[in-house]
Structure formats: structure tokens, C-alpha cells
CSV table of N, CA and C in Angstrom, one decimal:
chain,number,residue,atom,x,y,z
A,1,MET,N,95.9,122.8,170.3
A,1,MET,CA,95.8,122.8,168.8
A,1,MET,C,94.6,123.5,168.4
A,2,ASN,N,94.6,124.5,167.5
A,2,ASN,CA,93.4,125.2,167.2
A,2,ASN,C,92.6,124.5,166.2
A,3,THR,N,91.4,124.9,166.0
A,3,THR,CA,90.4,124.3,165.1
A,3,THR,C,90.9,124.3,163.7
A,4,ARG,N,91.5,125.4,163.2
A,4,ARG,CA,92.0,125.5,161.9
A,4,ARG,C,93.1,124.4,161.6
A,5,THR,N,94.0,124.2,162.5
A,5,THR,CA,95.0,123.2,162.4
A,5,THR,C,94.4,121.8,162.3
A,6,VAL,N,93.4,121.5,163.2
A,6,VAL,CA,92.8,120.2,163.2
A,6,VAL,C,92.0,120.0,161.9
A,7,THR,N,91.3,121.1,161.4
A,7,THR,CA,90.5,121.0,160.2
A,7,THR,C,91.5,120.7,159.0
A,8,ALA,N,92.6,121.4,159.0
A,8,ALA,CA,93.5,121.2,157.9
A,8,ALA,C,94.1,119.8,157.9
A,9,ALA,N,94.3,119.3,159.1
A,9,ALA,CA,94.9,117.9,159.2
A,9,ALA,C,93.8,116.9,158.8
A,10,LEU,N,92.6,117.1,159.2
A,10,LEU,CA,91.5,116.2,158.8
A,10,LEU,C,91.3,116.2,157.3
A,11,LEU,N,91.3,117.4,156.7
A,11,LEU,CA,91.2,117.6,155.2
A,11,LEU,C,92.3,116.9,154.5
A,12,ALA,N,93.5,117.0,155.0
A,12,ALA,CA,94.7,116.4,154.4
A,12,ALA,C,94.5,114.9,154.4
A,13,ALA,N,94.1,114.4,155.6
A,13,ALA,CA,93.9,112.9,155.7
A,13,ALA,C,92.8,112.4,154.8
A,14,ALA,N,91.7,113.2,154.7
A,14,ALA,CA,90.6,112.8,153.8
A,14,ALA,C,91.1,112.8,152.3
A,15,ALA,N,91.8,113.9,152.0
A,15,ALA,CA,92.3,114.0,150.6
A,15,ALA,C,93.3,112.9,150.2
A,16,LEU,N,94.1,112.5,151.2
A,16,LEU,CA,95.1,111.4,150.9
A,16,LEU,C,94.3,110.1,150.8
A,17,THR,N,93.3,109.9,151.6
A,17,THR,CA,92.5,108.7,151.6
A,17,THR,C,91.8,108.6,150.2
A,18,LEU,N,91.2,109.7,149.8
A,18,LEU,CA,90.5,109.6,148.5
A,18,LEU,C,91.4,109.5,147.3
A,19,THR,N,92.6,110.0,147.4
A,19,THR,CA,93.5,109.9,146.2
A,19,THR,C,94.5,108.7,146.3
A,20,ALA,N,94.3,107.9,147.3
A,20,ALA,CA,95.3,106.8,147.4
A,20,ALA,C,95.1,105.8,146.3
A,21,CYS,N,96.2,105.2,145.9
A,21,CYS,CA,96.1,104.2,144.8
A,21,CYS,C,95.5,102.9,145.3
A,22,GLU,N,94.9,102.1,144.4
A,22,GLU,CA,94.3,100.8,144.7
A,22,GLU,C,95.5,99.9,144.9
A,23,GLY,N,95.2,98.9,145.8
A,23,GLY,CA,96.2,97.9,146.1
A,23,GLY,C,96.3,96.9,144.9
A,24,THR,N,97.4,96.2,144.9
A,24,THR,CA,97.6,95.2,143.8
A,24,THR,C,96.8,94.0,144.1
A,25,ASP,N,96.0,93.5,143.1
A,25,ASP,CA,95.2,92.3,143.3
A,25,ASP,C,96.1,91.1,142.8
A,26,THR,N,96.4,90.2,143.6
A,26,THR,CA,97.2,89.1,143.2
A,26,THR,C,96.5,87.8,142.9
A,27,SER,N,95.2,87.8,142.9
A,27,SER,CA,94.4,86.6,142.6
A,27,SER,C,94.6,86.3,141.1
A,28,ALA,N,94.7,85.0,140.7
A,28,ALA,CA,95.0,84.6,139.4
A,28,ALA,C,93.8,84.8,138.4
A,29,ASP,N,92.6,84.8,138.9
A,29,ASP,CA,91.4,84.8,138.1
A,29,ASP,C,90.9,86.2,137.8
A,30,THR,N,91.6,87.2,138.1
A,30,THR,CA,91.2,88.6,137.8
A,30,THR,C,91.9,89.2,136.7
A,31,GLN,N,91.3,90.0,135.9
A,31,GLN,CA,91.9,90.7,134.8
A,31,GLN,C,92.7,91.8,135.3
A,32,SER,N,93.8,92.1,134.6
A,32,SER,CA,94.6,93.3,135.1
A,32,SER,C,93.8,94.6,134.7
A,33,LYS,N,93.9,95.5,135.6
A,33,LYS,CA,93.2,96.8,135.4
A,33,LYS,C,94.1,97.8,134.8
A,34,PRO,N,93.7,98.6,133.8
A,34,PRO,CA,94.6,99.6,133.3
A,34,PRO,C,94.9,100.6,134.4
A,35,LYS,N,96.1,101.0,134.5
A,35,LYS,CA,96.6,102.0,135.5
A,35,LYS,C,96.2,103.4,135.0
A,36,PRO,N,95.7,104.2,135.9
A,36,PRO,CA,95.4,105.6,135.5
A,36,PRO,C,96.7,106.3,135.3
A,37,THR,N,96.7,107.2,134.3
A,37,THR,CA,97.9,107.9,134.0
A,37,THR,C,97.9,109.2,134.9
A,38,GLN,N,99.0,109.5,135.4
A,38,GLN,CA,99.1,110.7,136.2
A,38,GLN,C,100.3,111.6,135.6
A,39,SER,N,100.0,112.8,135.4
A,39,SER,CA,101.1,113.7,135.0
A,39,SER,C,102.0,114.0,136.2
A,40,SER,N,103.3,114.2,135.9
A,40,SER,CA,104.1,114.5,137.0
A,40,SER,C,104.0,115.9,137.6
A,41,ALA,N,103.4,116.8,136.8
A,41,ALA,CA,103.2,118.1,137.2
A,41,ALA,C,101.9,118.7,136.6
A,42,PRO,N,100.8,118.5,137.4
A,42,PRO,CA,99.5,119.0,136.9
A,42,PRO,C,99.6,120.5,136.5
A,43,ALA,N,99.1,120.8,135.4
A,43,ALA,CA,99.2,122.2,134.9
A,43,ALA,C,98.2,123.1,135.8
A,44,LYS,N,98.7,124.3,136.1
A,44,LYS,CA,97.8,125.2,136.8
A,44,LYS,C,96.8,125.7,135.9
A,45,PRO,N,95.5,125.7,136.3
A,45,PRO,CA,94.4,126.2,135.4
A,45,PRO,C,94.6,127.7,135.1
A,46,ALA,N,94.2,128.1,133.9
A,46,ALA,CA,94.1,129.5,133.6
A,46,ALA,C,92.9,130.2,134.2
A,47,GLY,N,93.0,131.4,134.5
A,47,GLY,CA,91.9,132.1,135.0
A,47,GLY,C,92.0,132.4,136.5
A,48,LEU,N,90.9,132.7,137.1
A,48,LEU,CA,90.8,133.1,138.6
A,48,LEU,C,91.4,132.0,139.5
A,49,THR,N,92.2,132.4,140.4
A,49,THR,CA,92.8,131.5,141.4
A,49,THR,C,91.9,131.5,142.7
A,50,ALA,N,92.1,130.6,143.6
A,50,ALA,CA,91.3,130.5,144.8
A,50,ALA,C,91.6,131.8,145.6
A,51,LYS,N,92.9,132.2,145.6
A,51,LYS,CA,93.2,133.4,146.4
A,51,LYS,C,92.5,134.7,145.8
A,52,GLN,N,92.5,134.8,144.5
A,52,GLN,CA,91.8,135.9,143.9
A,52,GLN,C,90.3,135.8,144.1
A,53,ALA,N,89.7,134.5,144.1
A,53,ALA,CA,88.3,134.3,144.4
A,53,ALA,C,88.0,134.8,145.8
A,54,ALA,N,88.8,134.5,146.7
A,54,ALA,CA,88.6,134.9,148.1
A,54,ALA,C,88.5,136.4,148.2
A,55,ALA,N,89.3,137.1,147.5
A,55,ALA,CA,89.3,138.6,147.5
A,55,ALA,C,88.0,139.1,146.8
A,56,LYS,N,87.6,138.5,145.7
A,56,LYS,CA,86.4,138.9,145.0
A,56,LYS,C,85.2,138.6,145.8
A,57,LEU,N,85.2,137.5,146.5
A,57,LEU,CA,84.0,137.2,147.4
A,57,LEU,C,83.9,138.1,148.5
A,58,ALA,N,85.0,138.5,149.1
A,58,ALA,CA,85.0,139.5,150.2
A,58,ALA,C,84.4,140.8,149.7
A,59,ASP,N,84.9,141.2,148.5
A,59,ASP,CA,84.5,142.5,148.0
A,59,ASP,C,83.0,142.4,147.6
A,60,ALA,N,82.6,141.3,147.1
A,60,ALA,CA,81.1,141.2,146.7
A,60,ALA,C,80.2,141.2,147.9
A,61,THR,N,80.7,140.7,149.0
A,61,THR,CA,79.9,140.7,150.2
A,61,THR,C,80.1,141.8,151.2
A,62,GLY,N,80.9,142.8,150.7
A,62,GLY,CA,81.1,144.1,151.5
A,62,GLY,C,82.0,144.0,152.7
A,63,VAL,N,83.0,143.1,152.6
A,63,VAL,CA,83.9,143.0,153.8
A,63,VAL,C,85.3,143.1,153.2
A,64,THR,N,86.3,143.4,154.1
A,64,THR,CA,87.7,143.5,153.7
A,64,THR,C,88.2,142.2,153.3
A,65,ASP,N,88.0,141.2,154.1
A,65,ASP,CA,88.4,139.8,153.8
A,65,ASP,C,87.4,138.8,154.5
A,66,LEU,N,87.5,137.6,154.2
A,66,LEU,CA,86.5,136.6,154.7
A,66,LEU,C,86.9,136.0,156.1
A,67,GLY,N,87.9,136.6,156.7
A,67,GLY,CA,88.3,136.2,158.0
A,67,GLY,C,89.5,135.3,158.0
A,68,ASN,N,90.6,135.8,158.4
A,68,ASN,CA,91.9,135.0,158.5
A,68,ASN,C,92.2,134.1,157.3
A,69,PRO,N,92.3,134.7,156.1
A,69,PRO,CA,92.6,133.8,154.9
A,69,PRO,C,94.0,133.2,155.0
A,70,SER,N,94.0,131.9,154.7
A,70,SER,CA,95.3,131.2,154.7
A,70,SER,C,95.4,130.2,153.6
A,71,ASP,N,96.6,130.0,153.1
A,71,ASP,CA,96.8,129.1,152.0
A,71,ASP,C,97.1,127.7,152.6
A,72,ASN,N,96.2,126.8,152.4
A,72,ASN,CA,96.3,125.4,152.9
A,72,ASN,C,96.4,124.4,151.8
A,73,THR,N,97.0,124.8,150.7
A,73,THR,CA,97.0,124.0,149.5
A,73,THR,C,97.6,122.6,149.8
A,74,SER,N,98.6,122.5,150.7
A,74,SER,CA,99.2,121.2,151.0
A,74,SER,C,98.3,120.2,151.6
A,75,ALA,N,97.1,120.7,152.1
A,75,ALA,CA,96.1,119.8,152.6
A,75,ALA,C,95.3,119.1,151.6
A,76,CYS,N,95.3,119.5,150.3
A,76,CYS,CA,94.5,118.9,149.3
A,76,CYS,C,95.4,118.7,148.0
A,77,SER,N,96.7,118.8,148.0
A,77,SER,CA,97.5,118.6,146.9
A,77,SER,C,98.7,117.8,147.3
A,78,ASN,N,98.9,116.6,146.7
A,78,ASN,CA,100.1,115.8,146.9
A,78,ASN,C,101.3,116.6,146.5
A,79,LYS,N,101.2,117.3,145.4
A,79,LYS,CA,102.4,118.0,144.9
A,79,LYS,C,102.8,119.1,145.9
A,80,ALA,N,101.8,119.9,146.4
A,80,ALA,CA,102.2,120.9,147.4
A,80,ALA,C,102.7,120.3,148.7
A,81,ALA,N,102.3,119.1,149.0
A,81,ALA,CA,102.8,118.4,150.2
A,81,ALA,C,104.1,117.7,150.0
A,82,GLY,N,104.7,117.8,148.7
A,82,GLY,CA,105.9,117.2,148.5
A,82,GLY,C,105.8,115.7,148.1
A,83,LYS,N,104.7,115.3,147.6
A,83,LYS,CA,104.5,113.9,147.2
A,83,LYS,C,104.2,113.8,145.7
A,84,THR,N,104.0,112.6,145.2
A,84,THR,CA,103.7,112.4,143.8
A,84,THR,C,102.4,113.1,143.5
A,85,PRO,N,102.4,114.0,142.5
A,85,PRO,CA,101.1,114.6,142.1
A,85,PRO,C,100.1,113.6,141.6
A,86,ASN,N,98.8,114.0,141.8
A,86,ASN,CA,97.7,113.2,141.4
A,86,ASN,C,96.8,114.1,140.6
A,87,ALA,N,96.1,113.4,139.6
A,87,ALA,CA,95.2,114.2,138.8
A,87,ALA,C,94.0,114.8,139.5
A,88,ASN,N,93.7,114.3,140.7
A,88,ASN,CA,92.6,114.9,141.5
A,88,ASN,C,93.1,115.9,142.6
A,89,ASP,N,94.4,116.3,142.5
A,89,ASP,CA,94.9,117.3,143.4
A,89,ASP,C,94.2,118.6,143.2
A,90,CYS,N,94.1,119.4,144.3
A,90,CYS,CA,93.6,120.8,144.1
A,90,CYS,C,94.8,121.6,143.6
A,91,ALA,N,94.4,122.7,142.9
A,91,ALA,CA,95.4,123.7,142.4
A,91,ALA,C,95.8,124.7,143.6
A,92,GLN,N,94.8,125.0,144.4
A,92,GLN,CA,94.9,125.9,145.5
A,92,GLN,C,93.8,125.8,146.5
A,93,LEU,N,94.1,125.9,147.7
A,93,LEU,CA,93.0,126.0,148.8
A,93,LEU,C,93.3,127.2,149.7
A,94,ILE,N,92.3,128.0,149.7
A,94,ILE,CA,92.3,129.2,150.6
A,94,ILE,C,91.2,128.9,151.7
A,95,THR,N,91.6,128.9,152.9
A,95,THR,CA,90.7,128.6,154.0
A,95,THR,C,90.5,129.9,154.8
A,96,THR,N,89.3,130.3,155.1
A,96,THR,CA,88.9,131.5,155.8
A,96,THR,C,88.0,131.1,157.0
A,97,ASP,N,87.6,132.0,157.8
A,97,ASP,CA,86.7,131.8,158.9
A,97,ASP,C,85.3,131.6,158.3
A,98,THR,N,85.0,132.1,157.1
A,98,THR,CA,83.7,132.1,156.5
A,98,THR,C,83.5,130.9,155.6
A,99,VAL,N,84.5,130.5,154.8
A,99,VAL,CA,84.4,129.5,153.8
A,99,VAL,C,85.8,129.0,153.4
A,100,SER,N,85.9,127.7,152.9
A,100,SER,CA,87.1,127.2,152.3
A,100,SER,C,86.8,127.2,150.8
A,101,ILE,N,87.8,127.7,150.0
A,101,ILE,CA,87.7,127.8,148.6
A,101,ILE,C,88.7,126.9,148.0
A,102,TYR,N,88.3,125.8,147.3
A,102,TYR,CA,89.1,124.9,146.7
A,102,TYR,C,89.1,125.2,145.2
A,103,GLU,N,90.3,125.3,144.6
A,103,GLU,CA,90.4,125.5,143.1
A,103,GLU,C,91.0,124.2,142.5
A,104,TYR,N,90.3,123.7,141.5
A,104,TYR,CA,90.7,122.5,140.8
A,104,TYR,C,91.0,122.8,139.3
A,105,LYS,N,91.6,121.8,138.7
A,105,LYS,CA,92.0,122.0,137.3
A,105,LYS,C,90.8,122.1,136.4
A,106,THR,N,89.8,121.3,136.7
A,106,THR,CA,88.6,121.2,135.8
A,106,THR,C,87.3,121.1,136.6
A,107,PRO,N,86.2,121.4,136.0
A,107,PRO,CA,84.9,121.2,136.7
A,107,PRO,C,84.7,119.8,137.1
A,108,ALA,N,85.1,118.8,136.3
A,108,ALA,CA,84.9,117.4,136.6
A,108,ALA,C,85.6,117.0,137.9
A,109,VAL,N,86.8,117.5,138.1
A,109,VAL,CA,87.6,117.2,139.3
A,109,VAL,C,86.9,117.9,140.5
A,110,ALA,N,86.4,119.1,140.3
A,110,ALA,CA,85.6,119.8,141.4
A,110,ALA,C,84.4,119.0,141.7
A,111,ALA,N,83.7,118.5,140.7
A,111,ALA,CA,82.5,117.7,141.0
A,111,ALA,C,82.8,116.4,141.7
A,112,HIS,N,83.9,115.8,141.4
A,112,HIS,CA,84.3,114.6,142.1
A,112,HIS,C,84.5,114.8,143.6
A,113,TRP,N,85.2,115.9,143.9
A,113,TRP,CA,85.4,116.2,145.3
A,113,TRP,C,84.1,116.6,146.1
A,114,VAL,N,83.3,117.5,145.4
A,114,VAL,CA,82.1,117.9,146.1
A,114,VAL,C,81.2,116.7,146.4
A,115,LYS,N,81.1,115.8,145.4
A,115,LYS,CA,80.3,114.5,145.7
A,115,LYS,C,80.9,113.7,146.8
A,116,ALA,N,82.2,113.5,146.8
A,116,ALA,CA,82.9,112.7,147.8
A,116,ALA,C,82.8,113.3,149.2
A,117,MET,N,82.9,114.7,149.3
A,117,MET,CA,83.1,115.3,150.6
A,117,MET,C,81.8,115.8,151.2
A,118,LYS,N,80.7,115.7,150.5
A,118,LYS,CA,79.4,116.2,151.0
A,118,LYS,C,79.0,115.5,152.3
A,119,VAL,N,79.6,114.3,152.5
A,119,VAL,CA,79.3,113.6,153.8
A,119,VAL,C,79.9,114.3,155.0
A,120,ASN,N,80.9,115.2,154.7
A,120,ASN,CA,81.5,115.9,155.8
A,120,ASN,C,80.9,117.3,156.1
A,121,GLY,N,79.9,117.6,155.3
A,121,GLY,CA,79.3,119.0,155.5
A,121,GLY,C,78.9,119.6,154.2
A,122,ASP,N,78.6,120.8,154.2
A,122,ASP,CA,78.1,121.6,153.1
A,122,ASP,C,79.2,121.9,152.1
A,123,TRP,N,79.2,121.3,150.9
A,123,TRP,CA,80.1,121.5,149.8
A,123,TRP,C,79.3,121.9,148.6
A,124,ARG,N,79.7,123.0,147.9
A,124,ARG,CA,79.0,123.4,146.7
A,124,ARG,C,80.0,123.7,145.6
A,125,GLN,N,79.6,123.2,144.4
A,125,GLN,CA,80.5,123.4,143.2
A,125,GLN,C,80.1,124.6,142.4
A,126,VAL,N,81.1,125.4,142.0
A,126,VAL,CA,80.9,126.5,141.1
A,126,VAL,C,82.0,126.3,140.0
A,127,GLY,N,81.7,125.7,138.9
A,127,GLY,CA,82.7,125.5,137.8
A,127,GLY,C,83.8,124.6,138.4
A,128,ARG,N,85.0,125.1,138.3
A,128,ARG,CA,86.2,124.3,138.7
A,128,ARG,C,86.5,124.6,140.2
A,129,PHE,N,85.6,125.3,140.9
A,129,PHE,CA,85.8,125.6,142.3
A,129,PHE,C,84.8,124.8,143.2
A,130,ALA,N,85.2,124.6,144.4
A,130,ALA,CA,84.3,124.0,145.4
A,130,ALA,C,84.4,125.0,146.6
A,131,LEU,N,83.2,125.3,147.1
A,131,LEU,CA,83.1,126.1,148.4
A,131,LEU,C,82.7,125.1,149.5
A,132,ALA,N,83.3,125.1,150.6
A,132,ALA,CA,83.0,124.2,151.7
A,132,ALA,C,82.9,125.0,153.0
A,133,TRP,N,81.9,124.5,153.8
A,133,TRP,CA,81.7,125.1,155.1
A,133,TRP,C,81.7,123.9,156.1
A,134,THR,N,82.9,123.5,156.5
A,134,THR,CA,83.1,122.3,157.3
A,134,THR,C,83.8,122.6,158.6
A,135,ALA,N,84.5,123.7,158.7
A,135,ALA,CA,85.2,124.0,160.0
A,135,ALA,C,84.2,124.7,160.9
A,136,ARG,N,84.5,124.7,162.2
A,136,ARG,CA,83.6,125.2,163.2
A,136,ARG,C,83.1,126.6,162.9
A,137,ASP,N,84.0,127.6,162.7
A,137,ASP,CA,83.6,129.0,162.4
A,137,ASP,C,82.8,129.0,161.1
A,138,GLN,N,83.2,128.2,160.1
A,138,GLN,CA,82.5,128.2,158.8
A,138,GLN,C,81.0,127.7,159.0
A,139,LYS,N,80.8,126.8,159.9
A,139,LYS,CA,79.5,126.3,160.1
A,139,LYS,C,78.5,127.4,160.6
A,140,LEU,N,79.0,128.4,161.1
A,140,LEU,CA,78.2,129.6,161.6
A,140,LEU,C,77.8,130.5,160.5
A,141,THR,N,78.3,130.3,159.3
A,141,THR,CA,78.0,131.1,158.1
A,141,THR,C,76.5,130.8,157.7
A,142,SER,N,75.7,131.8,157.7
A,142,SER,CA,74.2,131.6,157.4
A,142,SER,C,74.0,131.0,156.0
A,143,ASP,N,72.9,130.4,155.8
A,143,ASP,CA,72.5,129.9,154.5
A,143,ASP,C,72.4,131.0,153.5
A,144,GLU,N,71.9,132.2,153.9
A,144,GLU,CA,71.8,133.3,153.0
A,144,GLU,C,73.2,133.8,152.5
A,145,ARG,N,74.2,133.8,153.5
A,145,ARG,CA,75.5,134.2,153.1
A,145,ARG,C,76.2,133.2,152.2
A,146,ARG,N,75.9,131.9,152.5
A,146,ARG,CA,76.5,130.9,151.6
A,146,ARG,C,75.9,131.0,150.2
A,147,ALA,N,74.6,131.2,150.0
A,147,ALA,CA,74.0,131.4,148.7
A,147,ALA,C,74.6,132.7,148.1
A,148,GLU,N,74.9,133.7,148.8
A,148,GLU,CA,75.5,135.0,148.3
A,148,GLU,C,76.9,134.7,147.8
A,149,LEU,N,77.7,133.9,148.5
A,149,LEU,CA,79.0,133.6,148.1
A,149,LEU,C,79.0,132.7,146.8
A,150,VAL,N,78.1,131.8,146.7
A,150,VAL,CA,78.0,131.0,145.5
A,150,VAL,C,77.7,131.8,144.3
A,151,ALA,N,76.7,132.7,144.5
A,151,ALA,CA,76.3,133.6,143.4
A,151,ALA,C,77.4,134.5,143.0
A,152,ALA,N,78.1,135.1,144.0
A,152,ALA,CA,79.3,136.0,143.7
A,152,ALA,C,80.4,135.2,142.9
A,153,LEU,N,80.6,134.0,143.3
A,153,LEU,CA,81.7,133.2,142.6
A,153,LEU,C,81.2,132.8,141.2
A,154,LYS,N,79.9,132.5,141.0
A,154,LYS,CA,79.4,132.3,139.7
A,154,LYS,C,79.6,133.5,138.8
A,155,LYS,N,79.3,134.7,139.3
A,155,LYS,CA,79.5,135.9,138.6
A,155,LYS,C,81.0,136.2,138.3
A,156,ALA,N,81.8,135.9,139.2
A,156,ALA,CA,83.3,136.2,139.0
A,156,ALA,C,83.9,135.2,138.0
A,157,THR,N,83.3,134.0,137.9
A,157,THR,CA,83.9,133.0,137.0
A,157,THR,C,83.1,132.9,135.7
A,158,ALA,N,82.1,133.7,135.5
A,158,ALA,CA,81.3,133.6,134.3
A,158,ALA,C,82.1,133.7,133.0
A,159,SER,N,83.1,134.5,133.0
A,159,SER,CA,83.9,134.6,131.7
A,159,SER,C,84.8,133.4,131.5
A,160,GLU,N,84.9,132.5,132.4
A,160,GLU,CA,85.7,131.3,132.2
A,160,GLU,C,84.9,130.2,131.5
A,161,ALA,N,83.6,130.3,131.6
A,161,ALA,CA,82.7,129.2,131.0
A,161,ALA,C,82.7,129.2,129.5
């Protein structure tokens, strides 16, 4: 099993764990909690997609691509995995040898994931995107290159703000 497959599986498990529903509390002395509303089909955000962002980041850093780009959206989206959609699902995930690019519906959802996933490695938010360097090859990406990718994504998404 290669590192990319293992990483995708671990990310899927982490995503499902973080988006899992709370269990039912059956104790008589607790107040009922309002249930969060979930749309059955989260709307795709307008603007740059993670796939387009990967191409722009490659171009901005002077390379053809960021190394073996692949769409792993099902690792961070219940809908893409054929399950009930969740408000915290990603819209798209492009994984490369250099960086993983997570696209979310809103900056608030991106901030939620960056905060939750920082324990697993270097995650940085740029608007409604999160850039992560958690896979083996990605961990070899220098701090300078990471900063360059963040700056390039900020520039590419400036018109969305």
C-alpha cells in the first residue's frame, strides 16, 4: 500500500471522526440540544476550485504541476463518499506530492478544519482554502516553498474577498 493511499485513508478516518454526530443523551436531567441543520446538498462555492488552485500554484512556483495531482475529495466529503452530506464537508481536495489543497464552502469551515487538523501537521488557511503538508513527500516541502504557496494562493484568491 503506498503512502498516498494510507494518507487518504487516514484523512478520511479523521474527517469522518470530526464530522460524526453526537450520540443521544438519555439521562433525564439534561436539556435537549438543538440539532444542527444540514442541507442535503451543500452548494459548491463560486470562484476558484482546488483543482484550479493547484494549477495556479504550480504556475506561480515555476513548475508544470505540484507532483502527481489527484482528486481525493471523497476523503473529506461525506457527499463525495456517498454518505449524508455534512456542513463541514470539503468541496474538493486535490492531493499532490508538494501540498494538499482543501477547498471549503466558507472561510469559517476552513478555519474549523485548520484548527482541528493542526495536531496532525502543518495546516494553513487561505480564505476558504486550507493547505496541508502532512503526507511523507509533502513534509519534505521547505518552509520557504510553503510560504511561497500560501502567498500565491492569497494572490489567486484576492478577488474572492
